[in-house]
Short mmCIF file of C-alpha atoms in Angstrom, two decimals:
data_model
loop_
_atom_site.label_atom_id
_atom_site.label_comp_id
_atom_site.label_asym_id
_atom_site.label_seq_id
_atom_site.Cartn_x
_atom_site.Cartn_y
_atom_site.Cartn_z
CA MET A 1 39.51 113.10 45.77
CA GLU A 2 37.13 112.38 48.62
CA ILE A 3 34.34 114.63 49.77
CA PHE A 4 34.50 115.35 53.46
CA ARG A 5 31.73 113.96 55.58
CA PRO A 6 31.50 114.93 59.29
CA PRO A 7 32.62 111.97 61.38
CA HIS A 8 29.88 110.13 63.21
CA PRO A 9 30.01 110.27 67.00
CA PRO A 10 31.40 107.11 68.55
CA THR A 11 28.84 104.59 69.71
CA LYS A 12 28.50 104.12 73.43
CA GLN A 13 29.96 100.98 74.93
CA THR A 14 27.37 98.59 76.28
CA SER A 15 29.78 97.22 78.85
CA ASN A 16 32.58 98.54 80.98
CA THR A 17 35.23 96.53 79.16
CA THR A 18 36.53 98.02 75.93
CA LYS A 19 37.51 95.66 73.16
CA THR A 20 40.89 96.24 71.56
CA PRO A 21 40.90 95.78 67.77
CA PRO A 22 42.77 92.67 66.60
CA GLN A 23 46.23 93.26 65.22
CA ARG A 24 46.60 92.71 61.49
CA ASP A 25 49.06 90.15 60.21
CA PHE A 26 51.88 92.00 58.47
CA LEU A 27 52.24 89.71 55.46
CA THR A 28 48.47 89.61 54.96
CA HIS A 29 48.41 93.39 55.03
CA VAL A 30 51.23 93.52 52.47
CA GLU A 31 49.30 91.13 50.23
CA GLN A 32 46.18 93.30 50.44
CA TYR A 33 48.26 96.41 49.78
CA LEU A 34 49.90 94.94 46.68
CA SER A 35 46.60 93.59 45.34
CA LYS A 36 45.50 97.13 44.42
CA ARG A 37 46.81 98.56 41.17
CA ASP A 38 47.06 102.06 42.64
CA SER A 39 49.50 100.75 45.26
CA ILE A 40 51.64 99.13 42.55
CA ASP A 41 51.44 102.33 40.51
CA LYS A 42 52.74 104.43 43.40
CA LEU A 43 55.59 102.00 44.16
CA LEU A 44 56.62 102.26 40.51
CA LYS A 45 56.33 106.03 40.78
CA ILE A 46 58.70 106.03 43.77
CA SER A 47 61.27 103.95 41.89
CA ARG A 48 60.96 106.10 38.77
CA TYR A 49 61.48 109.46 40.46
CA ALA A 50 64.19 108.04 42.70
CA SER A 51 65.99 107.02 39.51
CA LYS A 52 65.49 110.50 38.08
CA ILE A 53 66.98 112.08 41.21
CA ILE A 54 70.02 109.80 40.98
CA LEU A 55 70.45 110.67 37.31
CA CYS A 56 70.41 114.38 38.20
CA SER A 57 73.53 113.96 40.34
CA SER A 58 76.81 115.32 39.01
CA PHE A 59 78.39 111.84 39.15
CA PHE A 60 76.12 110.52 36.37
CA GLN A 61 76.11 113.75 34.36
CA GLU A 62 79.88 114.20 34.19
CA SER A 63 81.00 110.62 33.69
CA ASN A 64 80.32 107.91 31.13
CA ASN A 65 79.24 105.44 33.76
CA PRO A 66 77.37 102.52 32.14
CA LEU A 67 75.01 102.53 35.11
CA SER A 68 73.62 105.81 33.81
CA GLU A 69 72.26 104.15 30.67
CA ASN A 70 70.83 101.32 32.76
CA LEU A 71 69.03 103.79 35.02
CA LYS A 72 67.66 105.71 32.04
CA SER A 73 66.37 102.49 30.49
CA PHE A 74 64.86 101.44 33.82
CA GLU A 75 63.19 104.83 34.29
CA CYS A 76 61.64 104.71 30.82
CA SER A 77 60.42 101.14 31.32
CA VAL A 78 58.83 102.00 34.66
CA GLY A 79 57.10 105.02 33.13
CA LEU A 80 55.64 102.81 30.39
CA SER A 81 54.52 100.24 32.95
CA ARG A 82 52.71 102.91 34.95
CA LYS A 83 50.77 103.97 31.86
CA ALA A 84 49.72 100.36 31.26
CA LEU A 85 48.42 100.14 34.84
CA ARG A 86 46.16 103.13 34.18
CA LEU A 87 44.21 101.54 31.32
CA GLY A 88 40.53 102.19 31.94
CA LYS A 89 41.21 104.24 35.07
CA PHE A 90 39.23 107.17 33.65
CA ILE A 91 36.06 105.18 34.41
CA GLN A 92 36.56 105.72 38.14
CA ASP A 93 36.32 109.49 37.56
CA ILE A 94 33.11 109.02 35.59
CA ASN A 95 31.60 106.97 38.40
CA ALA A 96 32.85 109.41 41.05
CA PHE A 97 31.21 112.29 39.21
CA ARG A 98 27.96 110.34 38.79
CA SER A 99 27.80 109.58 42.53
CA SER A 100 28.59 113.17 43.57
CA GLU A 101 25.93 115.42 45.08
CA PHE A 102 25.86 119.09 44.14
CA CYS A 103 24.31 121.70 46.40
CA CYS A 104 24.88 124.63 44.03
CA PHE A 105 26.02 125.48 40.50
CA GLN A 106 29.49 126.51 41.70
CA GLU A 107 30.02 123.10 43.26
CA LEU A 108 28.94 121.47 39.99
CA ILE A 109 31.63 123.45 38.14
CA ILE A 110 34.25 122.36 40.69
CA PHE A 111 33.37 118.70 40.24
CA VAL A 112 33.36 119.02 36.45
CA VAL A 113 36.83 120.57 36.48
CA ALA A 114 38.23 118.11 39.04
CA TYR A 115 36.81 114.81 37.79
CA GLY A 116 36.57 115.89 34.15
CA GLY A 117 40.18 117.04 34.01
CA GLU A 118 41.52 113.93 35.71
CA GLY A 119 39.30 111.60 33.67
CA LEU A 120 40.38 113.16 30.37
CA TYR A 121 44.01 112.95 31.50
CA TYR A 122 43.74 109.21 32.12
CA PHE A 123 41.86 108.78 28.83
CA VAL A 124 44.54 110.53 26.75
CA GLU A 125 47.29 108.66 28.63
CA GLN A 126 45.98 105.45 27.07
CA PHE A 127 46.90 106.77 23.62
CA VAL A 128 50.29 107.92 24.93
CA TRP A 129 50.88 104.34 26.11
CA VAL A 130 49.88 102.95 22.68
CA VAL A 131 52.36 105.29 20.99
CA LYS A 132 55.21 104.62 23.42
CA SER A 133 54.65 100.87 23.26
CA GLY A 134 55.41 101.06 19.52
CA LEU A 135 52.01 100.10 18.14
CA ILE A 136 51.66 103.34 16.15
CA GLY A 137 54.09 106.04 15.05
CA ARG A 138 55.50 108.63 17.44
CA ILE A 139 54.58 111.62 15.29
CA TRP A 140 51.79 112.70 17.67
CA LEU A 141 53.59 111.78 20.90
CA ASN A 142 54.66 115.29 21.90
CA ASN A 143 51.19 116.75 21.31
CA LEU A 144 49.49 113.91 23.17
CA GLU A 145 51.80 114.30 26.18
CA LYS A 146 51.15 118.04 26.37
CA LEU A 147 47.40 117.54 25.97
CA SER A 148 47.29 114.98 28.79
CA ALA A 149 49.42 117.29 30.97
CA TRP A 150 46.98 120.17 30.38
CA PHE A 151 44.04 117.98 31.40
CA GLU A 152 46.02 116.84 34.45
CA ILE A 153 46.62 120.45 35.51
CA PHE A 154 42.91 121.25 35.16
CA GLY A 155 42.14 118.21 37.30
CA TYR A 156 44.51 119.33 40.04
CA VAL A 157 43.10 122.87 39.98
CA GLY A 158 39.63 121.43 40.58
CA SER A 159 40.93 119.01 43.19
CA VAL A 160 42.69 121.75 45.19
CA TRP A 161 39.63 123.98 44.84
CA LEU A 162 37.43 121.19 46.17
CA LYS A 163 39.73 120.37 49.09
CA VAL A 164 39.98 124.03 50.11
CA ARG A 165 36.18 124.16 50.31
CA GLU A 166 36.17 120.96 52.36
CA LEU A 167 38.78 122.44 54.69
CA GLY A 168 36.42 125.34 55.30
CA GLU A 169 33.66 122.90 56.29
CA ILE A 170 36.06 120.99 58.52
CA GLY A 171 37.13 124.24 60.18
CA MET A 172 33.49 125.06 60.96
CA ASP A 173 32.98 121.62 62.54
CA GLU A 174 36.17 122.03 64.53
CA ARG A 175 35.12 125.42 65.89
CA CYS A 176 31.67 124.10 66.84
CA LEU A 177 33.24 121.19 68.73
CA VAL A 178 35.70 123.47 70.54
CA SER A 179 32.86 125.80 71.54
CA SER A 180 30.72 122.94 72.86
CA MET A 181 33.70 121.61 74.83
CA GLU A 182 34.31 125.02 76.37
CA VAL A 183 30.67 125.19 77.46
CA ALA A 184 30.88 121.67 78.86
CA GLU A 185 33.99 122.58 80.87
CA LEU A 186 32.24 125.64 82.32
CA ARG A 187 29.33 123.43 83.38
CA GLU A 188 31.76 120.77 84.62
CA ILE A 189 30.29 118.18 82.25
CA GLY A 190 32.36 115.39 80.78
CA CYS A 191 33.12 115.73 77.07
CA ARG A 192 34.86 112.48 76.17
CA GLU A 193 32.80 111.99 73.01
CA GLU A 194 33.52 115.53 71.85
CA LEU A 195 37.24 114.98 72.42
CA GLU A 196 37.18 111.86 70.26
CA ARG A 197 35.23 113.63 67.52
CA LEU A 198 37.62 116.58 67.65
CA ARG A 199 40.58 114.23 67.26
CA LYS A 200 39.01 112.62 64.19
CA VAL A 201 38.12 115.98 62.66
CA ARG A 202 41.69 117.21 63.10
CA GLU A 203 43.02 114.01 61.53
CA VAL A 204 40.82 114.59 58.49
CA LYS A 205 41.98 118.22 58.40
CA LEU A 206 45.63 117.16 58.37
CA MET A 207 44.96 114.58 55.63
CA LYS A 208 43.27 117.21 53.47
CA ARG A 209 46.23 119.57 53.85
CA VAL A 210 48.66 116.81 52.91
CA ALA A 211 46.45 115.95 49.92
CA ILE A 212 46.62 119.58 48.76
CA LEU A 213 50.41 119.44 49.04
CA GLN A 214 50.39 116.28 46.93
CA ASP A 215 48.19 117.90 44.27
CA LEU A 216 50.53 120.89 44.10
CA ALA A 217 53.55 118.60 43.71
CA ASP A 218 51.88 116.62 40.92
CA GLY A 219 50.74 119.86 39.31
CA LEU A 220 54.36 121.02 39.21
CA VAL A 221 55.33 117.81 37.40
CA ALA A 222 52.53 118.30 34.86
CA LEU A 223 53.51 121.96 34.38
CA ALA A 224 57.07 120.85 33.60
CA VAL A 225 55.72 118.70 30.75
CA VAL A 226 53.70 121.60 29.34
CA ARG A 227 56.60 124.05 29.63
CA GLY A 228 59.20 121.57 28.39
CA GLY A 229 61.18 121.91 31.62
CA LYS A 230 61.72 125.65 31.09
CA GLY A 231 61.56 127.68 34.29
CA GLN A 232 63.42 128.18 37.54
CA LEU A 233 61.10 125.85 39.48
CA LEU A 234 60.91 123.30 36.66
CA GLN A 235 64.48 122.03 36.78
CA PRO A 236 64.76 118.22 36.54
CA LEU A 237 65.89 117.82 40.17
CA VAL A 238 63.07 119.98 41.57
CA VAL A 239 60.44 118.21 39.46
CA SER A 240 61.81 114.79 40.43
CA LEU A 241 61.71 115.69 44.13
CA ALA A 242 58.11 116.87 43.73
CA GLY A 243 57.16 113.61 42.01
CA LEU A 244 58.87 111.55 44.72
CA LEU A 245 57.09 113.52 47.47
CA SER A 246 53.73 112.88 45.83
CA ALA A 247 54.47 109.17 45.44
CA LEU A 248 55.50 108.81 49.10
CA ILE A 249 52.33 110.56 50.28
CA SER A 250 50.14 108.29 48.15
CA SER A 251 51.98 105.13 49.22
CA HIS A 252 51.65 106.09 52.89
CA ARG A 253 47.92 106.69 52.49
CA ASN A 254 47.35 103.47 50.53
CA TRP A 255 49.24 101.46 53.15
CA PHE A 256 46.95 102.57 55.97
CA LEU A 257 43.83 102.25 53.83
CA ALA A 258 44.63 98.69 52.73
CA ASP A 259 42.22 96.24 54.34
#
């Protein structure tokens, strides 16, 4: 969850020749991408929900294909591996909350719900991992999973709330830029810098909308855990598709942010 900051205007070129950025080596970029645990986590998430979608097909449900048991075992192992990758991840929410700036009490509440909910979710998930790994008994597993899912839902509510507010700020910046460009056109003044800033603002706007879609998809998965899969929109196939969509969005973002 990133707070929107208005993009800085591009610096003026000191010479007439523009320098093209060097192309990144593909294998080096892959290495940098895989060096981050969030990237590994999202690749595992893709494989897990892809397996769930395959298991939802009528071929595996109606036949005693041995591949079905293999996929179920693989899906469970991947889920356990993802929980191990999240050990200590709640600290990033603590640090994100500490570094946040609040302009009003309402914004403070939004950050508490967003970062607090997500941080508590990752914290409880550590105990879920301990139980599923077999270190302690599974008597509290169901309650722990529902508790972590509730915290996850609270986190997504705060995250969507925060992003909607940021979209409002982005919309104001976009309208100001469009207005200044219209004035510049009437005065027959060049507006190359404004065009570049408008392009960047609209890119950020699109990314925020996609991030909201991702939060809603993940929220649906968490709601399915709380409701035990009961509900028209909480069928295994629908939930698996939502989880896969979220994983693809995260992987795409992490790929372009890897440096």
